[in-house]
Coordinates of C-alpha atoms in Angstrom, one line a residue:
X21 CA 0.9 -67.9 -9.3
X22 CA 1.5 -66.2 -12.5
X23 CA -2.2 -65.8 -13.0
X24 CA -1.8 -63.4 -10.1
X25 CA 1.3 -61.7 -11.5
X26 CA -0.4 -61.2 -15.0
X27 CA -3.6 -59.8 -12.7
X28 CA -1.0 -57.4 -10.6
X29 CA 0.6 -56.3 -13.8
X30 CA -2.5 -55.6 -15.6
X31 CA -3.7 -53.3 -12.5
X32 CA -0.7 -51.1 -12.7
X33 CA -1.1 -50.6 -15.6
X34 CA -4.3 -49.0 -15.4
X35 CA -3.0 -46.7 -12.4
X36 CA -0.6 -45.5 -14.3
X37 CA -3.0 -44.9 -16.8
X38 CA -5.5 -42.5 -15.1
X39 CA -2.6 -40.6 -13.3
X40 CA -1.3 -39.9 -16.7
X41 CA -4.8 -38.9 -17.3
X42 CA -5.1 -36.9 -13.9
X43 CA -1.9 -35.0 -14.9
X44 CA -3.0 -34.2 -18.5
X45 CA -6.0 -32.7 -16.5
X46 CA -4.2 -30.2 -14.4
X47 CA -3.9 -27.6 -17.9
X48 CA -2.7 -27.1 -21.3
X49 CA 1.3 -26.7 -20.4
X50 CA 4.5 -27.4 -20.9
X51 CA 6.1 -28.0 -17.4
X52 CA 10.1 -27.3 -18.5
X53 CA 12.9 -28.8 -16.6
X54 CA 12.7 -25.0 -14.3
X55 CA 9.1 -26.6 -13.2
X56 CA 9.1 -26.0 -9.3
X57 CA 6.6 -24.7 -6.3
X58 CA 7.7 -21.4 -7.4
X59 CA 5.1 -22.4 -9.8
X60 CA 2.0 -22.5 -7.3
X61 CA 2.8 -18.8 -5.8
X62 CA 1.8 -15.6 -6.8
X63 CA 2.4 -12.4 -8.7
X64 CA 2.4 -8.4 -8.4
X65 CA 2.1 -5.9 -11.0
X66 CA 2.3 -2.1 -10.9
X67 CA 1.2 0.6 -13.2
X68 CA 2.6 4.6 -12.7
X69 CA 0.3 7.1 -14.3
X70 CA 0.8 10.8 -12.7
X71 CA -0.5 11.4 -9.4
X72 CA -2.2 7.2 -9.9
X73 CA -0.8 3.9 -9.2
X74 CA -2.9 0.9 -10.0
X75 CA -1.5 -2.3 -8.3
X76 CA -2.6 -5.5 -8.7
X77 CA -1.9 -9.2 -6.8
X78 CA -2.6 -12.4 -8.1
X79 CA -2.9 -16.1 -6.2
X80 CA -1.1 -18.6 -7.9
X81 CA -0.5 -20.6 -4.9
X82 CA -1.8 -23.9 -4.4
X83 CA -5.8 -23.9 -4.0
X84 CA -6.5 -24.1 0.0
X85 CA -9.7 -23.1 1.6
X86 CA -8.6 -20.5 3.2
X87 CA -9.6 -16.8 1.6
X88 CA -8.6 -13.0 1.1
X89 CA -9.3 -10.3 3.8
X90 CA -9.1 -6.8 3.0
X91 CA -9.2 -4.4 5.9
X92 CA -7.3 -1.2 6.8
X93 CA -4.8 -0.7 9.8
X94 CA -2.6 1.8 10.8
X95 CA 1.2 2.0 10.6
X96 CA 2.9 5.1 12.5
X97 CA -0.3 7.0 13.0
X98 CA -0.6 6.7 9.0
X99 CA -3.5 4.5 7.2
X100 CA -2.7 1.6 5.1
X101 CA -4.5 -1.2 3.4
X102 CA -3.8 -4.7 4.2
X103 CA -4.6 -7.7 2.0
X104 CA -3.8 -10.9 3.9
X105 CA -4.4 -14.1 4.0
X106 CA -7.4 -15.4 6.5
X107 CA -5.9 -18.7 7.9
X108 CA -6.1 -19.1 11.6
X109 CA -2.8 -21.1 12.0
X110 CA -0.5 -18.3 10.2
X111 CA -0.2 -15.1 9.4
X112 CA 0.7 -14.1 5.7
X113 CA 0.3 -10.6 3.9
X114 CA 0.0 -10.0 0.6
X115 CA 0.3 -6.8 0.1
X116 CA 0.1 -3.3 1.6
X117 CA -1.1 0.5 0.4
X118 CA -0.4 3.6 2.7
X119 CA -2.4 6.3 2.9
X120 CA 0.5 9.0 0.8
X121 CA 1.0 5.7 -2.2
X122 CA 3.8 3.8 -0.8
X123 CA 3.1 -0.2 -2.1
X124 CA 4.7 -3.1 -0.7
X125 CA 3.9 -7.3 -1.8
X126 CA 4.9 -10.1 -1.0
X127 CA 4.9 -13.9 -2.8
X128 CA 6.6 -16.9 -1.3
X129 CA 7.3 -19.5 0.9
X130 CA 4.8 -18.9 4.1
X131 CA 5.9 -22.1 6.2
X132 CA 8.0 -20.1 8.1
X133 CA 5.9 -17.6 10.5
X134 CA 9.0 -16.4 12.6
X135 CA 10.7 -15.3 8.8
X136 CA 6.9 -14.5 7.2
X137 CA 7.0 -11.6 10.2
X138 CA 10.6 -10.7 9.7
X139 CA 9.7 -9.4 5.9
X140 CA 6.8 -7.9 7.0
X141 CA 8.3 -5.7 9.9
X142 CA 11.2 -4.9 7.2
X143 CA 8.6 -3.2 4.9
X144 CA 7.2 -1.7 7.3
X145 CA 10.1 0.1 8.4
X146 CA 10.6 1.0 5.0
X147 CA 7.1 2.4 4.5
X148 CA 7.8 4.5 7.7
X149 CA 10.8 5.8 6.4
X150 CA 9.8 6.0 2.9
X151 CA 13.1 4.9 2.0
X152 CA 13.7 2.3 -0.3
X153 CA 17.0 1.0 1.4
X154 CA 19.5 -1.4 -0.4
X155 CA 20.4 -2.8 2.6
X156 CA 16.8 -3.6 3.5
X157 CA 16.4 -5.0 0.4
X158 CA 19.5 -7.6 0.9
X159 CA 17.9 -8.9 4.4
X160 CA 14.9 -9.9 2.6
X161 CA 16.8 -11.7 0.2
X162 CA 19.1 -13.5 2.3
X163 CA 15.8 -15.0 3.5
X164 CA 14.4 -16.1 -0.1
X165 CA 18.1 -17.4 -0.1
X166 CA 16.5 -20.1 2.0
X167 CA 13.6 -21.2 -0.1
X168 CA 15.1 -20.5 -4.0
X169 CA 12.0 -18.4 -4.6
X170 CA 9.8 -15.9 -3.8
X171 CA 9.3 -11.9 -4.7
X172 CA 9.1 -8.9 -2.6
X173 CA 8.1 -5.2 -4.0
X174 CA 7.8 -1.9 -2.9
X175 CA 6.8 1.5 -4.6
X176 CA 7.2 5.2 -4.3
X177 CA 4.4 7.4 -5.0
X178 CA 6.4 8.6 -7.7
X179 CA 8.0 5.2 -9.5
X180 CA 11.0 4.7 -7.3
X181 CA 10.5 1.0 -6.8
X182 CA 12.9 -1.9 -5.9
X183 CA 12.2 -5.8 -6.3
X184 CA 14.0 -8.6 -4.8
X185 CA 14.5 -11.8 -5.8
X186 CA 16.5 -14.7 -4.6
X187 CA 19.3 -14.2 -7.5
X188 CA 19.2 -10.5 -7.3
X189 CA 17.9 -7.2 -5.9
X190 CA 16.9 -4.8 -8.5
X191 CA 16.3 -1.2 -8.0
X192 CA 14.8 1.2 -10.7
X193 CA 12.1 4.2 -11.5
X194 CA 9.2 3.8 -12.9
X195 CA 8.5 6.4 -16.0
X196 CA 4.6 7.5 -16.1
X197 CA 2.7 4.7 -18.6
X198 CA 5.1 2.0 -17.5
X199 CA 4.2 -1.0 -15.7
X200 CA 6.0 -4.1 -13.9
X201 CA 5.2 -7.6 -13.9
X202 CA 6.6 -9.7 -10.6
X203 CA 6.3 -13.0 -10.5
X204 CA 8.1 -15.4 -7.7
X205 CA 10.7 -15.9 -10.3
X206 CA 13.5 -13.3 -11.9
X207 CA 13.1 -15.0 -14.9
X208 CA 9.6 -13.7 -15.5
X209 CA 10.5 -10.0 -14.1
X210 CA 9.2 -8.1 -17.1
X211 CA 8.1 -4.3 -17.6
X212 CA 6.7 -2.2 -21.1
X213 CA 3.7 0.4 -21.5
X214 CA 0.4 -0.4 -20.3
X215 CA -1.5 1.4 -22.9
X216 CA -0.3 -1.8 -25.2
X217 CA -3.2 -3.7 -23.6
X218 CA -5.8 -1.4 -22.9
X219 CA -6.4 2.6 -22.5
X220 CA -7.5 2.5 -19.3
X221 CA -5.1 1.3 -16.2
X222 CA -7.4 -1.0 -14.4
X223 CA -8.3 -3.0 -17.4
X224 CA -4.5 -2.9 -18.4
X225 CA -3.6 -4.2 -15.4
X226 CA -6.4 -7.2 -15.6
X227 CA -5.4 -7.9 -19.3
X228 CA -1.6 -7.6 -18.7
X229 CA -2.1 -10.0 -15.5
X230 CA -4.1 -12.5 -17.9
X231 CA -1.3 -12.9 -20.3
X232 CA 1.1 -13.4 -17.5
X233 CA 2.5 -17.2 -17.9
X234 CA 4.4 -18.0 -14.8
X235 CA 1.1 -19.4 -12.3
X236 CA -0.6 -22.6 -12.8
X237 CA -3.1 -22.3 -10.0
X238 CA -4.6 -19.0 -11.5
X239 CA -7.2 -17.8 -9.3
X240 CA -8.2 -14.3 -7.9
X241 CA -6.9 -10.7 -9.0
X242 CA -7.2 -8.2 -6.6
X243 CA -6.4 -4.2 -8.0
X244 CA -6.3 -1.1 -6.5
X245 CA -6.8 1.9 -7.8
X246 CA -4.8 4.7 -5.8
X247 CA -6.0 8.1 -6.6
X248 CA -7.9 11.6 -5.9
X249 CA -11.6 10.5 -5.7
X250 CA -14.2 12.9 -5.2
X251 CA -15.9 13.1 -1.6
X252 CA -18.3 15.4 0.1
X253 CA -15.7 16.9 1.8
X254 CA -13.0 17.9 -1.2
X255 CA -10.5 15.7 -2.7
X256 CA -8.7 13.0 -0.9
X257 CA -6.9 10.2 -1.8
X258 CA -8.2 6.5 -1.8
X259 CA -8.3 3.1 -3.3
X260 CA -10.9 1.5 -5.1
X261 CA -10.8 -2.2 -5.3
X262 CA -11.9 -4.5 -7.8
X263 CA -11.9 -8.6 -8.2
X264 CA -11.5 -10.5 -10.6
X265 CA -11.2 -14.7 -11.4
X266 CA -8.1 -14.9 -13.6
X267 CA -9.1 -18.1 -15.1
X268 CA -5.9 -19.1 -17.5
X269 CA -7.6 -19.1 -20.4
X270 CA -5.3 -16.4 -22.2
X271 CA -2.4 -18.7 -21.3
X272 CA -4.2 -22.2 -22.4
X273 CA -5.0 -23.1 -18.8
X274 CA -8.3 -23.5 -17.3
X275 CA -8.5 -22.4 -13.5
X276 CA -11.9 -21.2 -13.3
X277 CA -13.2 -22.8 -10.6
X278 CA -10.5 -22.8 -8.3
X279 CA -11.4 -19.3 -7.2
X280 CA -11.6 -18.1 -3.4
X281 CA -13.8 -16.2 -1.3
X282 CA -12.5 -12.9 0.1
X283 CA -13.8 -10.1 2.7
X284 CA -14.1 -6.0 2.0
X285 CA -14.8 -4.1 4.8
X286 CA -16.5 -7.4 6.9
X287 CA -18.3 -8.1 3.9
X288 CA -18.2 -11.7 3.2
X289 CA -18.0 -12.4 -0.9
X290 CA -18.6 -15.9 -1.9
X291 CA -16.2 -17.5 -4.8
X292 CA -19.9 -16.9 -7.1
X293 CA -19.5 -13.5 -6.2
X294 CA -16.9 -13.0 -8.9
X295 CA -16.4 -12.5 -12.1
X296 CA -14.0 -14.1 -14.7
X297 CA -11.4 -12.2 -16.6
X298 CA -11.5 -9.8 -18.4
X299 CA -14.8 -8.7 -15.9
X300 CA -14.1 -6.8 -12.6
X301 CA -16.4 -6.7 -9.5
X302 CA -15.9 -3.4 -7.9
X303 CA -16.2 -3.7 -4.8
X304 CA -16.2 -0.3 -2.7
X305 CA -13.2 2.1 -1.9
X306 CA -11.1 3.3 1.1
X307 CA -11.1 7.0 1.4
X308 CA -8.1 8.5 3.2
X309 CA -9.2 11.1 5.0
X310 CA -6.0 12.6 6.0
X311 CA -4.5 12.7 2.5
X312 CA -6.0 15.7 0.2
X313 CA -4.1 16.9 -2.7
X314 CA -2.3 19.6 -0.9
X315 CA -1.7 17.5 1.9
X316 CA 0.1 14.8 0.1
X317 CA 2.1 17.8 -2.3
X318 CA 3.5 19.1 1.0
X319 CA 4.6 15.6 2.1
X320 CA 5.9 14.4 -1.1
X321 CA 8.0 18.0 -1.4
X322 CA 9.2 17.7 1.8
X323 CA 10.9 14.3 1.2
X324 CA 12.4 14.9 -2.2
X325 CA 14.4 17.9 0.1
X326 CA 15.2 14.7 2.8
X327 CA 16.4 13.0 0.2
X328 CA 18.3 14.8 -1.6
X329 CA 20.2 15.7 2.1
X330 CA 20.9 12.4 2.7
X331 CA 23.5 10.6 0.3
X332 CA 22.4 7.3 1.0
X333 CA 18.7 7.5 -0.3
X334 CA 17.5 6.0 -3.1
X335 CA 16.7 8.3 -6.3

């Protein structure tokens, strides 16, 4: 009898043992007492230059099979980008670009379809308005009220932005040169001058996201490039898109190989397919065609006179 106590001892014991080692696996961090699923979700960051904005969203969530699909849409007879998750049981976007540079994201809790869709139909209205409305902004956070986490962020063409968080909603203007870092959690809310990292935005943006510390599941970066890009038919607007595999290692973590697939324009790009920070794969653009310079002057002038009419809009 106590032969087969000492034996059940001795093999817990050596459970213990390799979960210890299984945890001491998972990367080279100090998990504080804060240490939550906020942890496993993902980040934004913006950068205003004139007439540019480079956005960027990372998954920190917890690895799943399930990948990235890129596509465009249409929201009030006005083109947008959609980045979204591509899981058949739920319905989860990431982010989304419209076609004059209005920029709304999303990290969280997705358990909850009925509330997933009620933040979603929220920015929307907000991109239709182009308002960023204070009062919009406090229904979304009355949802993260549920959950303790989770970001949301949306973006004027011209650096009108506001963030919310479940602690706070925080409304503010982007200067050109300045960029934002929004993680799920307030406490990692930061901002400062991209040209600290690199010259150029899009590599700012991948080195600024690679120093980052809030996500331990580190996996892809997706940025977009908003600006005039030169077609055969003039100057429009569009987005180009790069990818990259944020793989920790500039915050001692090592998350390499937790990277997903994605899908550009029904192209399917295996996990292979990408390259690890500080690399990019550029992977095509989106062309608006409605939006030339002139086009998107005359709209932008014509809502700085709306706005300054109506008292309650954000400036």
């Amino acid at each position: 009898m106590n032969f087969k106590k000492i034996f059940l001892f001795a093999c817990l014991i050596v459970c213990l043992s390799g979960a210890a080692i299984c945890a001491s696996d998972i990367g080279e961090t100090d998990f504080d007492s804060d240490f939550n699923e906020s942890h496993f979700q993902c980040c934004s960051f913006a950068i205003q230059e004139k007439d540019e904005t480079v956005f960027a969203f990372r998954q920190d969530a917890e690895f799943s099979d399930d990948g990235v699909v890129i596509h465009n849409d249409t929201l009030n007879n006005q083109e947008i980008i959609v980045q979204e998750i591509e899981a058949p049981d739920s319905h989860f976007i990431h982010a989304m670009i419209t076609e004059d540079g209005w920029i709304a994201s999303r990290g969280g809790d997705s358990s909850n379809d009925t509330e997933t869709q009620d933040i979603e139909n929220i920015a929307r209205e907000m991109l239709s308005s182009k308002k960023i409305s204070s009062d919009s902004l406090s229904k979304i956070q009355k949802i993260f009220n549920n959950y303790g986490y989770g970001h949301f962020f949306i973006k004027a063409p011209d650096g009108r932005y506001g963030v919310v968080y479940n602690e706070t909603v925080l409304m503010g203007k982007l200067n050109i040169g300045d960029f934002l870092v929004i993680p799920n959690e307030y406490y990692g809310f930061s901002e400062g001058k991209y040209t600290d990292y690199e010259p150029d935005p899009v590599d700012a943006i991948v080195k600024i996201c690679s120093y980052e510390n809030s996500g331990t599941n580190r996996r892809n970066l997706y940025s977009y490039d908003y600006k005039l890009q030169d077609t055969d038919n003039g100057q429009k607007y569009g987005v180009n898109v790069y990818v990259t595999n944020d793989n920790g290692h500039n915050v001692g973590l090592n998350t390499s190989e937790i990277v997903n697939y994605f899908y550009f324009n029904n192209d399917y790009y295996p996990p292979s397919a990408i390259p690890e920070n500080p690399d990019k794969l550029y992977v095509g653009d989106y062309i608006f065609e409605n939006q030339s310079m002139y086009s998107a002057l005359k709209v932008r002038i014509f809502q700085n006179i709306a706005d300054s009419l109506n008292p309650n809009s954000f400036s």
